[in-house]
Amino acid sequence: MFSEEVLKGKKILITGGGTGIGKSLGTRFIELGAEVVICGRREEVLKGSVTDWTKVGGKASYFVCDIRFPDKVDAMFEEIWRDRPLDGLVNNAAGNFIARTETLSSRAFDSVINIVLHGSAYCTLAAGKRWIEGKHRGTILSILTSSAWQGRAFMVPSATAKAGVLSMMRSLATEWGPKGIRTVMVAPGIFPTAGASARLYPDPAEYEAQVARIPMRRVGQHAELADLCSYLMSEHAGFINGDCVTMDGGASLVEGGGGTVQYLQNWSPEQWEEFRTRSARAVASPSKTA
């Protein structure tokens, strides 16, 4: 679809880039000529992804960084800039789980908000101020979901955080656009990854029913999402600013605001406890498949 040089010369940081969608994006960016930097909390995962990329001739590096802490984010950006500035940032790191909102502790709520909203904001500000000071053009891509504007029952912390990121990206599109900084967003639908599947789809039968409700009658392929994000990060999308592309096979047009999880309203406390135990076990021993 693209020239292998469409991202040539670009240096792009992907938060949470060691697994899942983040790794898929990194793989495609490298294929298209970019230098990729990834960050996350698990060094073994980050190192494994970078090793995979460098084995095929890609230029890649990683930083162990917990983006919930602004001082650690700023220190990482200082190190990144020692070589040369970034050209792009992908706010991909996320956290989410299904739960009855009234049972959530403040700590559980913050565990999602601090990664998705605060982490994205810290990275965005760290990149933006350096681009502005250096008069360097840049692109910020944030990975959202349709819950950012529709809401999502039983996933309130994530929906709240994603809504905040959406507002931040739209606000900065007008404030930073004149300075040569673009903001773009993608809202993927179901793109299966091992970790997310364990946390978000408690009932395999209901998961299949959700897929069946997608107008395209299938889930998304990581290659499709990676190609879209590659385009948005490239100069070919240079006039797209402050907009969000929904890539969910039309699912958000069918049922919004949590319609696909209304069956959870009928769960007993015992079912919720069984799911909590089962999902915790699955996350602790994830499948090796993406």
GROMACS .gro file of C-alpha atoms in nm:
model
  290
    1MET     CA    1   0.000   0.000   0.000
    2PHE     CA    2   0.277   0.244   0.092
    3SER     CA    3   0.626   0.320  -0.028
    4GLU     CA    4   0.878   0.168   0.211
    5GLU     CA    5   1.009   0.520   0.267
    6VAL     CA    6   0.684   0.694   0.361
    7LEU     CA    7   0.811   0.738   0.719
    8LYS     CA    8   1.179   0.753   0.633
    9GLY     CA    9   1.376   0.981   0.864
   10LYS     CA   10   1.099   1.008   1.122
   11LYS     CA   11   1.170   0.926   1.485
   12ILE     CA   12   0.855   0.814   1.666
   13LEU     CA   13   0.794   0.731   2.033
   14ILE     CA   14   0.519   0.478   2.110
   15THR     CA   15   0.408   0.452   2.472
   16GLY     CA   16   0.318   0.097   2.570
   17GLY     CA   17   0.493  -0.011   2.252
   18GLY     CA   18   0.622  -0.348   2.366
   19THR     CA   19   0.307  -0.554   2.315
   20GLY     CA   20  -0.029  -0.564   2.141
   21ILE     CA   21  -0.132  -0.274   1.921
   22GLY     CA   22   0.175  -0.072   2.019
   23LYS     CA   23   0.409  -0.341   1.892
   24SER     CA   24   0.207  -0.380   1.572
   25LEU     CA   25   0.240  -0.008   1.507
   26GLY     CA   26   0.612  -0.015   1.578
   27THR     CA   27   0.665  -0.304   1.338
   28ARG     CA   28   0.485  -0.123   1.058
   29PHE     CA   29   0.657   0.210   1.124
   30ILE     CA   30   0.996   0.040   1.097
   31GLU     CA   31   0.895  -0.133   0.773
   32LEU     CA   32   0.815   0.212   0.636
   33GLY     CA   33   1.152   0.361   0.729
   34ALA     CA   34   1.097   0.514   1.072
   35GLU     CA   35   1.318   0.494   1.377
   36VAL     CA   36   1.107   0.370   1.667
   37VAL     CA   37   1.143   0.435   2.038
   38ILE     CA   38   0.916   0.251   2.280
   39CYS     CA   39   0.855   0.284   2.652
   40GLY     CA   40   0.677   0.088   2.920
   41ARG     CA   41   0.722  -0.060   3.265
   42ARG     CA   42   0.840  -0.415   3.178
   43GLU     CA   43   1.195  -0.417   3.050
   44GLU     CA   44   1.188  -0.779   2.932
   45VAL     CA   45   0.893  -0.704   2.702
   46LEU     CA   46   1.047  -0.384   2.567
   47LYS     CA   47   1.383  -0.547   2.511
   48GLY     CA   48   1.221  -0.839   2.329
   49SER     CA   49   1.039  -0.612   2.084
   50VAL     CA   50   1.348  -0.403   2.013
   51THR     CA   51   1.550  -0.721   1.955
   52ASP     CA   52   1.289  -0.843   1.705
   53TRP     CA   53   1.310  -0.516   1.513
   54THR     CA   54   1.686  -0.479   1.512
   55LYS     CA   55   1.727  -0.836   1.387
   56VAL     CA   56   1.555  -0.735   1.064
   57GLY     CA   57   1.758  -0.417   1.026
   58GLY     CA   58   1.529  -0.170   1.199
   59LYS     CA   59   1.650   0.113   1.417
   60ALA     CA   60   1.483   0.089   1.755
   61SER     CA   61   1.543   0.157   2.123
   62TYR     CA   62   1.350   0.148   2.448
   63PHE     CA   63   1.315   0.323   2.782
   64VAL     CA   64   1.176   0.176   3.100
   65CYS     CA   65   0.941   0.451   3.210
   66ASP     CA   66   0.624   0.468   3.415
   67ILE     CA   67   0.437   0.749   3.238
   68ARG     CA   68   0.217   0.804   3.545
   69PHE     CA   69   0.500   1.011   3.691
   70PRO     CA   70   0.582   1.344   3.519
   71ASP     CA   71   0.940   1.359   3.644
   72LYS     CA   72   1.015   1.019   3.491
   73VAL     CA   73   0.851   1.122   3.165
   74ASP     CA   74   1.056   1.442   3.150
   75ALA     CA   75   1.379   1.252   3.220
   76MET     CA   76   1.299   1.009   2.938
   77PHE     CA   77   1.235   1.290   2.692
   78GLU     CA   78   1.562   1.455   2.790
   79GLU     CA   79   1.745   1.133   2.705
   80ILE     CA   80   1.557   1.092   2.378
   81TRP     CA   81   1.639   1.448   2.273
   82ARG     CA   82   2.013   1.399   2.341
   83ASP     CA   83   2.037   1.212   2.012
   84ARG     CA   84   1.785   1.411   1.805
   85PRO     CA   85   1.427   1.532   1.847
   86LEU     CA   86   1.126   1.313   1.797
   87ASP     CA   87   0.909   1.373   1.494
   88GLY     CA   88   0.609   1.187   1.630
   89LEU     CA   89   0.449   1.064   1.951
   90VAL     CA   90   0.189   0.787   1.980
   91ASN     CA   91  -0.010   0.791   2.304
   92ASN     CA   92  -0.093   0.422   2.310
   93ALA     CA   93  -0.037   0.309   2.670
   94ALA     CA   94  -0.368   0.222   2.833
   95GLY     CA   95  -0.538   0.037   3.114
   96ASN     CA   96  -0.895  -0.088   3.131
   97PHE     CA   97  -1.114  -0.348   3.297
   98ILE     CA   98  -1.479  -0.435   3.344
   99ALA     CA   99  -1.626  -0.359   3.686
  100ARG     CA  100  -1.937  -0.231   3.858
  101THR     CA  101  -1.859   0.137   3.901
  102GLU     CA  102  -2.006   0.160   4.250
  103THR     CA  103  -1.759  -0.103   4.372
  104LEU     CA  104  -1.448   0.081   4.250
  105SER     CA  105  -1.207   0.228   4.499
  106SER     CA  106  -1.039   0.560   4.429
  107ARG     CA  107  -0.718   0.365   4.376
  108ALA     CA  108  -0.880   0.145   4.109
  109PHE     CA  109  -1.023   0.452   3.934
  110ASP     CA  110  -0.687   0.628   3.945
  111SER     CA  111  -0.505   0.323   3.809
  112VAL     CA  112  -0.672   0.387   3.474
  113ILE     CA  113  -0.690   0.767   3.482
  114ASN     CA  114  -0.321   0.799   3.570
  115ILE     CA  115  -0.207   0.593   3.272
  116VAL     CA  116  -0.455   0.695   3.004
  117LEU     CA  117  -0.518   1.062   3.079
  118HIS     CA  118  -0.229   1.180   3.296
  119GLY     CA  119   0.032   0.971   3.114
  120SER     CA  120  -0.086   1.090   2.773
  121ALA     CA  121  -0.087   1.450   2.896
  122TYR     CA  122   0.263   1.429   3.045
  123CYS     CA  123   0.406   1.283   2.724
  124THR     CA  124   0.217   1.528   2.504
  125LEU     CA  125   0.341   1.827   2.705
  126ALA     CA  126   0.698   1.694   2.718
  127ALA     CA  127   0.708   1.657   2.340
  128GLY     CA  128   0.515   1.974   2.262
  129LYS     CA  129   0.725   2.213   2.468
  130ARG     CA  130   1.044   2.077   2.314
  131TRP     CA  131   0.908   2.102   1.962
  132ILE     CA  132   0.795   2.458   2.022
  133GLU     CA  133   1.125   2.563   2.179
  134GLY     CA  134   1.320   2.409   1.891
  135LYS     CA  135   1.076   2.525   1.620
  136HIS     CA  136   1.044   2.160   1.518
  137ARG     CA  137   0.734   2.017   1.350
  138GLY     CA  138   0.567   1.719   1.513
  139THR     CA  139   0.266   1.489   1.508
  140ILE     CA  140   0.083   1.345   1.808
  141LEU     CA  141  -0.138   1.040   1.755
  142SER     CA  142  -0.360   0.926   2.042
  143ILE     CA  143  -0.533   0.588   2.048
  144LEU     CA  144  -0.892   0.631   2.171
  145THR     CA  145  -1.216   0.433   2.168
  146SER     CA  146  -1.570   0.541   2.081
  147SER     CA  147  -1.637   0.554   2.457
  148ALA     CA  148  -1.460   0.892   2.451
  149TRP     CA  149  -1.778   1.051   2.313
  150GLN     CA  150  -2.041   0.781   2.376
  151GLY     CA  151  -1.950   0.669   2.728
  152ARG     CA  152  -1.931   0.302   2.822
  153ALA     CA  153  -2.113   0.123   3.102
  154PHE     CA  154  -1.897  -0.084   3.337
  155MET     CA  155  -1.582   0.084   3.196
  156VAL     CA  156  -1.631   0.431   3.340
  157PRO     CA  157  -1.266   0.510   3.431
  158SER     CA  158  -1.146   0.433   3.079
  159ALA     CA  159  -1.432   0.622   2.913
  160THR     CA  160  -1.362   0.922   3.138
  161ALA     CA  161  -0.991   0.917   3.061
  162LYS     CA  162  -1.036   0.874   2.687
  163ALA     CA  163  -1.281   1.165   2.682
  164GLY     CA  164  -1.015   1.379   2.846
  165VAL     CA  165  -0.756   1.279   2.587
  166LEU     CA  166  -1.002   1.357   2.306
  167SER     CA  167  -1.060   1.706   2.445
  168MET     CA  168  -0.687   1.762   2.493
  169MET     CA  169  -0.608   1.662   2.134
  170ARG     CA  170  -0.882   1.884   1.991
  171SER     CA  171  -0.776   2.178   2.206
  172LEU     CA  172  -0.411   2.147   2.107
  173ALA     CA  173  -0.499   2.114   1.739
  174THR     CA  174  -0.597   2.480   1.737
  175GLU     CA  175  -0.340   2.602   1.990
  176TRP     CA  176  -0.037   2.421   1.850
  177GLY     CA  177  -0.140   2.393   1.484
  178PRO     CA  178   0.014   2.732   1.401
  179LYS     CA  179   0.340   2.606   1.553
  180GLY     CA  180   0.358   2.312   1.312
  181ILE     CA  181   0.227   2.048   1.553
  182ARG     CA  182  -0.062   1.825   1.442
  183THR     CA  183  -0.284   1.614   1.665
  184VAL     CA  184  -0.469   1.313   1.525
  185MET     CA  185  -0.664   1.029   1.682
  186VAL     CA  186  -0.781   0.679   1.600
  187ALA     CA  187  -1.064   0.497   1.777
  188PRO     CA  188  -1.023   0.125   1.708
  189GLY     CA  189  -1.298  -0.126   1.768
  190ILE     CA  190  -1.221  -0.489   1.851
  191PHE     CA  191  -0.860  -0.562   1.758
  192PRO     CA  192  -0.785  -0.872   1.968
  193THR     CA  193  -0.483  -0.876   2.199
  194ALA     CA  194  -0.414  -1.130   2.471
  195GLY     CA  195  -0.422  -0.892   2.768
  196ALA     CA  196  -0.728  -0.690   2.667
  197SER     CA  197  -0.931  -0.997   2.575
  198ALA     CA  198  -0.885  -1.141   2.924
  199ARG     CA  199  -0.991  -0.818   3.098
  200LEU     CA  200  -1.274  -0.698   2.876
  201TYR     CA  201  -1.460  -1.002   2.746
  202PRO     CA  202  -1.571  -1.212   3.044
  203ASP     CA  203  -1.806  -1.438   2.849
  204PRO     CA  204  -1.669  -1.607   2.533
  205ALA     CA  205  -2.020  -1.657   2.399
  206GLU     CA  206  -2.103  -1.289   2.448
  207TYR     CA  207  -1.775  -1.196   2.279
  208GLU     CA  208  -1.885  -1.386   1.971
  209ALA     CA  209  -2.222  -1.213   1.990
  210GLN     CA  210  -2.048  -0.874   1.999
  211VAL     CA  211  -1.849  -0.963   1.689
  212ALA     CA  212  -2.170  -1.071   1.519
  213ARG     CA  213  -2.321  -0.727   1.590
  214ILE     CA  214  -2.039  -0.555   1.400
  215PRO     CA  215  -2.175  -0.466   1.054
  216MET     CA  216  -1.861  -0.606   0.890
  217ARG     CA  217  -1.911  -0.932   1.088
  218ARG     CA  218  -1.547  -0.960   1.188
  219VAL     CA  219  -1.283  -0.812   1.417
  220GLY     CA  220  -1.011  -0.576   1.301
  221GLN     CA  221  -0.671  -0.690   1.182
  222HIS     CA  222  -0.365  -0.527   1.337
  223ALA     CA  223  -0.219  -0.466   0.990
  224GLU     CA  224  -0.523  -0.254   0.898
  225LEU     CA  225  -0.484  -0.036   1.205
  226ALA     CA  226  -0.108  -0.007   1.158
  227ASP     CA  227  -0.152   0.112   0.799
  228LEU     CA  228  -0.404   0.378   0.905
  229CYS     CA  229  -0.175   0.504   1.181
  230SER     CA  230   0.122   0.506   0.944
  231TYR     CA  231  -0.072   0.725   0.705
  232LEU     CA  232  -0.175   0.965   0.981
  233MET     CA  233   0.186   0.996   1.100
  234SER     CA  234   0.312   1.063   0.746
  235GLU     CA  235   0.333   1.385   0.547
  236HIS     CA  236   0.051   1.253   0.326
  237ALA     CA  237  -0.186   1.338   0.613
  238GLY     CA  238  -0.034   1.680   0.671
  239PHE     CA  239  -0.367   1.864   0.650
  240ILE     CA  240  -0.549   1.638   0.899
  241ASN     CA  241  -0.548   1.806   1.239
  242GLY     CA  242  -0.763   1.756   1.547
  243ASP     CA  243  -0.973   1.480   1.397
  244CYS     CA  244  -1.044   1.123   1.505
  245VAL     CA  245  -1.086   0.831   1.266
  246THR     CA  246  -1.312   0.553   1.393
  247MET     CA  247  -1.201   0.209   1.275
  248ASP     CA  248  -1.447  -0.040   1.418
  249GLY     CA  249  -1.633  -0.191   1.123
  250GLY     CA  250  -1.931   0.033   1.198
  251ALA     CA  251  -1.987  -0.109   1.549
  252SER     CA  252  -2.022   0.231   1.718
  253LEU     CA  253  -2.307   0.316   1.482
  254VAL     CA  254  -2.508   0.016   1.598
  255GLU     CA  255  -2.497   0.043   1.975
  256GLY     CA  256  -2.327   0.306   2.185
  257GLY     CA  257  -2.278   0.389   2.547
  258GLY     CA  258  -2.239   0.031   2.658
  259GLY     CA  259  -2.533  -0.134   2.482
  260THR     CA  260  -2.318  -0.437   2.407
  261VAL     CA  261  -2.251  -0.501   2.775
  262GLN     CA  262  -2.603  -0.455   2.914
  263TYR     CA  263  -2.620  -0.827   2.988
  264LEU     CA  264  -2.384  -0.751   3.278
  265GLN     CA  265  -2.673  -0.577   3.452
  266ASN     CA  266  -2.814  -0.921   3.528
  267TRP     CA  267  -2.498  -1.070   3.677
  268SER     CA  268  -2.508  -1.187   4.037
  269PRO     CA  269  -2.234  -1.095   4.288
  270GLU     CA  270  -2.109  -1.452   4.253
  271GLN     CA  271  -2.070  -1.413   3.877
  272TRP     CA  272  -1.876  -1.091   3.924
  273GLU     CA  273  -1.644  -1.257   4.175
  274GLU     CA  274  -1.589  -1.556   3.947
  275PHE     CA  275  -1.503  -1.323   3.659
  276ARG     CA  276  -1.267  -1.118   3.874
  277THR     CA  277  -1.079  -1.431   3.976
  278ARG     CA  278  -1.073  -1.573   3.625
  279SER     CA  279  -0.956  -1.253   3.457
  280ALA     CA  280  -0.684  -1.200   3.718
  281ARG     CA  281  -0.560  -1.552   3.651
  282ALA     CA  282  -0.564  -1.496   3.275
  283VAL     CA  283  -0.371  -1.168   3.298
  284ALA     CA  284  -0.112  -1.328   3.526
  285SER     CA  285  -0.052  -1.602   3.266
  286PRO     CA  286  -0.115  -1.433   2.929
  287SER     CA  287  -0.111  -1.614   2.600
  288LYS     CA  288   0.194  -1.555   2.387
  289THR     CA  289  -0.021  -1.469   2.088
  290ALA     CA  290  -0.099  -1.103   2.022
   0.00000   0.00000   0.00000
